[in-house]
Short mmCIF file of C-alpha atoms in Angstrom, two decimals:
data_model
loop_
_atom_site.label_atom_id
_atom_site.label_comp_id
_atom_site.label_asym_id
_atom_site.label_seq_id
_atom_site.Cartn_x
_atom_site.Cartn_y
_atom_site.Cartn_z
CA UNK C 1 -87.18 -52.63 -29.72
CA UNK C 2 -84.66 -51.65 -32.40
CA UNK C 3 -86.50 -48.61 -33.70
CA UNK C 4 -85.07 -45.29 -32.60
CA UNK C 5 -87.37 -42.78 -30.97
CA UNK C 6 -86.87 -39.14 -31.81
CA UNK C 7 -87.08 -37.28 -28.53
CA UNK C 8 -86.38 -33.85 -29.98
CA UNK C 9 -88.02 -31.86 -27.18
CA UNK C 10 -86.08 -33.70 -24.49
CA UNK C 11 -82.74 -33.10 -26.23
CA UNK C 12 -83.33 -29.39 -26.71
CA UNK C 13 -84.63 -28.84 -23.18
CA UNK C 14 -81.59 -30.68 -21.80
CA UNK C 15 -79.16 -28.42 -23.64
CA UNK C 16 -80.49 -25.46 -21.65
CA UNK C 17 -81.46 -27.06 -18.36
CA UNK C 18 -78.15 -28.90 -17.82
CA UNK C 19 -76.28 -25.60 -17.77
CA UNK C 20 -78.94 -24.03 -15.55
CA UNK C 21 -78.38 -26.82 -13.03
CA UNK C 22 -74.60 -26.36 -13.32
CA UNK C 23 -74.99 -22.62 -12.61
CA UNK C 24 -77.24 -23.40 -9.67
CA UNK C 25 -74.63 -25.81 -8.28
CA UNK C 26 -71.93 -23.13 -8.44
CA UNK C 27 -74.30 -20.70 -6.71
CA UNK C 28 -74.95 -23.29 -3.98
CA UNK C 29 -71.20 -23.84 -3.58
CA UNK C 30 -70.51 -20.16 -2.91
CA UNK C 31 -73.67 -19.61 -0.85
CA UNK C 32 -72.52 -22.27 1.58
CA UNK C 33 -70.51 -19.88 3.71
CA UNK C 34 -73.44 -18.54 5.71
CA UNK C 35 -76.56 -19.86 3.95
CA UNK C 36 -77.82 -23.36 3.12
CA UNK C 37 -75.43 -24.87 0.61
CA UNK C 38 -71.77 -25.78 0.54
CA UNK C 39 -69.40 -28.18 -1.12
CA UNK C 40 -71.45 -31.33 -0.59
CA UNK C 41 -74.74 -30.24 -2.14
CA UNK C 42 -72.89 -28.26 -4.83
CA UNK C 43 -71.04 -31.40 -5.85
CA UNK C 44 -74.26 -33.40 -5.91
CA UNK C 45 -75.93 -30.83 -8.16
CA UNK C 46 -72.93 -30.89 -10.52
CA UNK C 47 -73.27 -34.66 -10.67
CA UNK C 48 -76.99 -34.16 -11.46
CA UNK C 49 -76.26 -31.89 -14.41
CA UNK C 50 -73.74 -34.33 -15.90
CA UNK C 51 -76.19 -37.18 -15.23
CA UNK C 52 -78.84 -35.31 -17.22
CA UNK C 53 -76.40 -35.12 -20.16
CA UNK C 54 -75.72 -38.85 -19.82
CA UNK C 55 -79.47 -39.58 -19.80
CA UNK C 56 -80.16 -37.55 -22.92
CA UNK C 57 -77.23 -38.31 -25.20
CA UNK C 58 -75.48 -41.61 -25.51
CA UNK C 59 -72.58 -42.53 -23.28
CA UNK C 60 -69.89 -42.48 -25.97
CA UNK C 61 -70.68 -38.92 -27.01
CA UNK C 62 -70.46 -37.63 -23.45
CA UNK C 63 -67.19 -39.52 -22.90
CA UNK C 64 -65.79 -37.65 -25.92
CA UNK C 65 -67.17 -34.33 -24.66
CA UNK C 66 -65.89 -34.73 -21.10
CA UNK C 67 -62.62 -36.70 -21.37
CA UNK C 68 -62.15 -36.85 -17.60
CA UNK C 69 -61.52 -39.99 -15.61
CA UNK C 70 -63.64 -39.25 -12.54
CA UNK C 71 -61.74 -41.84 -10.48
CA UNK C 72 -58.67 -39.57 -10.36
CA UNK C 73 -60.76 -36.64 -9.11
CA UNK C 74 -61.67 -38.39 -5.85
CA UNK C 75 -58.11 -38.58 -4.38
CA UNK C 76 -57.37 -35.10 -5.78
CA UNK C 77 -60.33 -33.66 -3.87
CA UNK C 78 -59.46 -35.58 -0.73
CA UNK C 79 -55.83 -34.36 -0.93
CA UNK C 80 -56.97 -30.73 -1.30
CA UNK C 81 -59.33 -31.07 1.67
CA UNK C 82 -56.62 -32.79 3.71
CA UNK C 83 -53.84 -30.41 2.70
CA UNK C 84 -55.63 -27.13 3.41
CA UNK C 85 -55.95 -28.20 7.03
CA UNK C 86 -52.19 -27.80 7.39
CA UNK C 87 -52.49 -24.02 6.82
CA UNK C 88 -53.39 -23.73 10.49
CA UNK C 89 -50.31 -25.66 11.56
CA UNK C 90 -48.06 -23.35 9.48
CA UNK C 91 -49.21 -20.36 11.54
CA UNK C 92 -48.95 -22.22 14.88
CA UNK C 93 -52.70 -22.71 15.29
CA UNK C 94 -54.71 -25.96 15.61
CA UNK C 95 -55.29 -28.14 12.58
CA UNK C 96 -58.14 -26.97 10.27
CA UNK C 97 -58.13 -23.39 11.62
CA UNK C 98 -59.68 -21.06 9.07
CA UNK C 99 -58.52 -17.52 8.36
CA UNK C 100 -60.72 -14.84 6.84
CA UNK C 101 -60.42 -11.18 6.09
CA UNK C 102 -62.44 -8.48 4.37
CA UNK C 103 -61.12 -6.98 1.15
CA UNK C 104 -62.45 -4.19 -1.02
CA UNK C 105 -62.50 -5.36 -4.61
CA UNK C 106 -63.27 -3.13 -7.60
CA UNK C 107 -66.91 -3.29 -8.82
CA UNK C 108 -67.85 -5.74 -6.07
CA UNK C 109 -67.25 -3.70 -2.94
CA UNK C 110 -66.43 -5.28 0.37
CA UNK C 111 -65.86 -8.97 -0.01
CA UNK C 112 -65.01 -11.69 2.45
CA UNK C 113 -62.29 -14.18 1.51
CA UNK C 114 -61.85 -17.25 3.70
CA UNK C 115 -59.57 -20.27 3.52
CA UNK C 116 -62.56 -22.52 4.24
CA UNK C 117 -63.50 -22.15 0.56
CA UNK C 118 -60.36 -24.11 -0.37
CA UNK C 119 -61.44 -26.92 1.94
CA UNK C 120 -64.88 -26.80 0.30
CA UNK C 121 -63.29 -27.15 -3.15
CA UNK C 122 -61.86 -30.48 -2.03
CA UNK C 123 -65.24 -31.65 -0.71
CA UNK C 124 -66.89 -30.49 -3.97
CA UNK C 125 -64.48 -32.46 -6.18
CA UNK C 126 -64.68 -35.57 -4.02
CA UNK C 127 -68.49 -35.66 -3.81
CA UNK C 128 -69.11 -34.85 -7.49
CA UNK C 129 -66.56 -37.41 -8.68
CA UNK C 130 -67.70 -40.22 -6.39
CA UNK C 131 -71.40 -39.69 -7.24
CA UNK C 132 -70.57 -39.75 -10.97
CA UNK C 133 -68.37 -42.84 -10.61
CA UNK C 134 -71.13 -44.71 -8.76
CA UNK C 135 -73.84 -43.72 -11.25
CA UNK C 136 -71.82 -44.34 -14.42
CA UNK C 137 -70.48 -47.67 -13.15
CA UNK C 138 -73.86 -49.03 -12.10
CA UNK C 139 -75.87 -47.74 -15.07
CA UNK C 140 -73.18 -48.47 -17.66
CA UNK C 141 -72.85 -52.08 -16.62
CA UNK C 142 -73.24 -54.51 -19.49
CA UNK B 1 -103.88 -18.34 16.33
CA UNK B 2 -106.31 -19.10 13.48
CA UNK B 3 -103.38 -18.91 11.07
CA UNK B 4 -101.38 -21.50 12.99
CA UNK B 5 -104.38 -23.84 13.14
CA UNK B 6 -104.89 -23.52 9.40
CA UNK B 7 -101.23 -24.24 8.73
CA UNK B 8 -101.23 -27.28 11.03
CA UNK B 9 -104.31 -28.70 9.28
CA UNK B 10 -102.71 -27.97 5.90
CA UNK B 11 -99.45 -29.72 6.83
CA UNK B 12 -101.38 -32.71 8.21
CA UNK B 13 -103.35 -33.08 4.98
CA UNK B 14 -100.13 -32.85 3.00
CA UNK B 15 -98.42 -35.46 5.19
CA UNK B 16 -101.42 -37.75 4.71
CA UNK B 17 -101.17 -37.24 0.94
CA UNK B 18 -97.47 -38.18 1.03
CA UNK B 19 -98.37 -41.32 3.01
CA UNK B 20 -101.04 -42.28 0.45
CA UNK B 21 -98.55 -41.75 -2.38
CA UNK B 22 -96.04 -43.91 -0.54
CA UNK B 23 -98.61 -46.71 -0.22
CA UNK B 24 -99.19 -46.39 -3.99
CA UNK B 25 -95.42 -46.67 -4.51
CA UNK B 26 -95.30 -49.84 -2.43
CA UNK B 27 -98.33 -51.67 -3.91
CA UNK B 28 -98.71 -50.06 -7.33
CA UNK B 29 -99.94 -52.65 -9.85
CA UNK B 30 -97.65 -51.41 -12.65
CA UNK B 31 -94.30 -49.62 -12.73
CA UNK B 32 -95.93 -46.53 -14.27
CA UNK B 33 -98.07 -46.10 -11.15
CA UNK B 34 -94.92 -46.20 -9.03
CA UNK B 35 -93.14 -43.64 -11.21
CA UNK B 36 -96.11 -41.27 -11.09
CA UNK B 37 -96.47 -41.69 -7.31
CA UNK B 38 -92.76 -40.96 -6.76
CA UNK B 39 -93.02 -37.80 -8.85
CA UNK B 40 -96.07 -36.74 -6.83
CA UNK B 41 -94.13 -37.32 -3.59
CA UNK B 42 -91.51 -34.87 -4.86
CA UNK B 43 -94.14 -32.24 -5.71
CA UNK B 44 -95.84 -32.66 -2.33
CA UNK B 45 -92.48 -32.26 -0.57
CA UNK B 46 -91.99 -28.98 -2.46
CA UNK B 47 -95.35 -27.76 -1.16
CA UNK B 48 -94.48 -28.97 2.34
CA UNK B 49 -91.20 -27.05 2.44
CA UNK B 50 -92.95 -24.01 0.95
CA UNK B 51 -95.58 -23.96 3.69
CA UNK B 52 -92.86 -24.40 6.33
CA UNK B 53 -91.23 -21.30 4.78
CA UNK B 54 -94.52 -19.43 5.29
CA UNK B 55 -94.71 -20.56 8.93
CA UNK B 56 -91.11 -19.62 9.75
CA UNK B 57 -91.35 -16.37 7.75
CA UNK B 58 -88.04 -16.93 5.96
CA UNK B 59 -86.79 -17.45 2.42
CA UNK B 60 -83.74 -19.48 3.48
CA UNK B 61 -85.32 -22.77 2.35
CA UNK B 62 -85.86 -21.64 -1.24
CA UNK B 63 -82.70 -23.46 -2.33
CA UNK B 64 -84.07 -26.70 -0.85
CA UNK B 65 -87.22 -26.32 -2.97
CA UNK B 66 -85.12 -26.03 -6.14
CA UNK B 67 -82.95 -29.00 -5.15
CA UNK B 68 -85.99 -31.22 -4.50
CA UNK B 69 -87.48 -30.10 -7.82
CA UNK B 70 -84.32 -30.98 -9.76
CA UNK B 71 -83.98 -34.37 -8.05
CA UNK B 72 -87.65 -35.32 -8.59
CA UNK B 73 -87.46 -34.27 -12.25
CA UNK B 74 -84.26 -36.27 -12.87
CA UNK B 75 -85.67 -39.33 -11.11
CA UNK B 76 -88.84 -39.21 -13.19
CA UNK B 77 -86.84 -38.87 -16.42
CA UNK B 78 -84.62 -41.83 -15.49
CA UNK B 79 -87.56 -44.07 -14.55
CA UNK B 80 -89.50 -43.10 -17.68
CA UNK B 81 -86.52 -43.81 -19.90
CA UNK B 82 -85.92 -47.16 -18.20
CA UNK B 83 -89.58 -48.14 -18.66
CA UNK B 84 -89.66 -47.16 -22.32
CA UNK B 85 -86.20 -48.24 -23.56
CA UNK B 86 -85.07 -50.83 -21.02
CA UNK B 87 -81.71 -49.08 -20.51
CA UNK B 88 -80.66 -45.99 -18.61
CA UNK B 89 -77.70 -44.97 -20.78
CA UNK B 90 -77.77 -45.54 -24.53
CA UNK B 91 -74.66 -47.01 -26.05
CA UNK B 92 -74.42 -47.35 -29.80
#
């Protein structure tokens, strides 16, 4: 089994589809406010797009392309999710209280900004990083 | 009334098909049968969620259809690569 197969179609489809999945994950992340979606499934879809890159190209090339140690992203995400809860305490409200307001932005119109998005960023980082750590550790085992 | 009956029969047939595919996954003679049956389970789930969207008259589940499609596709690619190469991630 030393001969190399030339999966040209797979490589070229992956170059487009991986970024489509990444775009879809960002859409799911922002749709999570009042539609199905949110930080958890957005993070899982991000992990899927990176996993597709890992499946197509070899591991060393992707490690050069994405020089991120995913292990450090897990506590960073957890700290963001934990720390944004203290915004409520600063304004003398219960822990994890969310604040939202409507703003009128140019070209977009009326837009709702909420502090729950910051909490979701933490969930997103934690889920994406832990899924990638699990997959890369198990599949990259010698 | 006739519409609901048709949809119930349709969902029952689809659930039966998923059950048959699951039996094929459990007792498939070769690994290729299992991979094909798992991919078919994903496609049948897409049809299942789509018909539930018709029954509930909503488009809110459209994201779920795309997510199931992506996951089934990735799983099939990983299993096919493992069967052909013996590894999931190349390293060389």
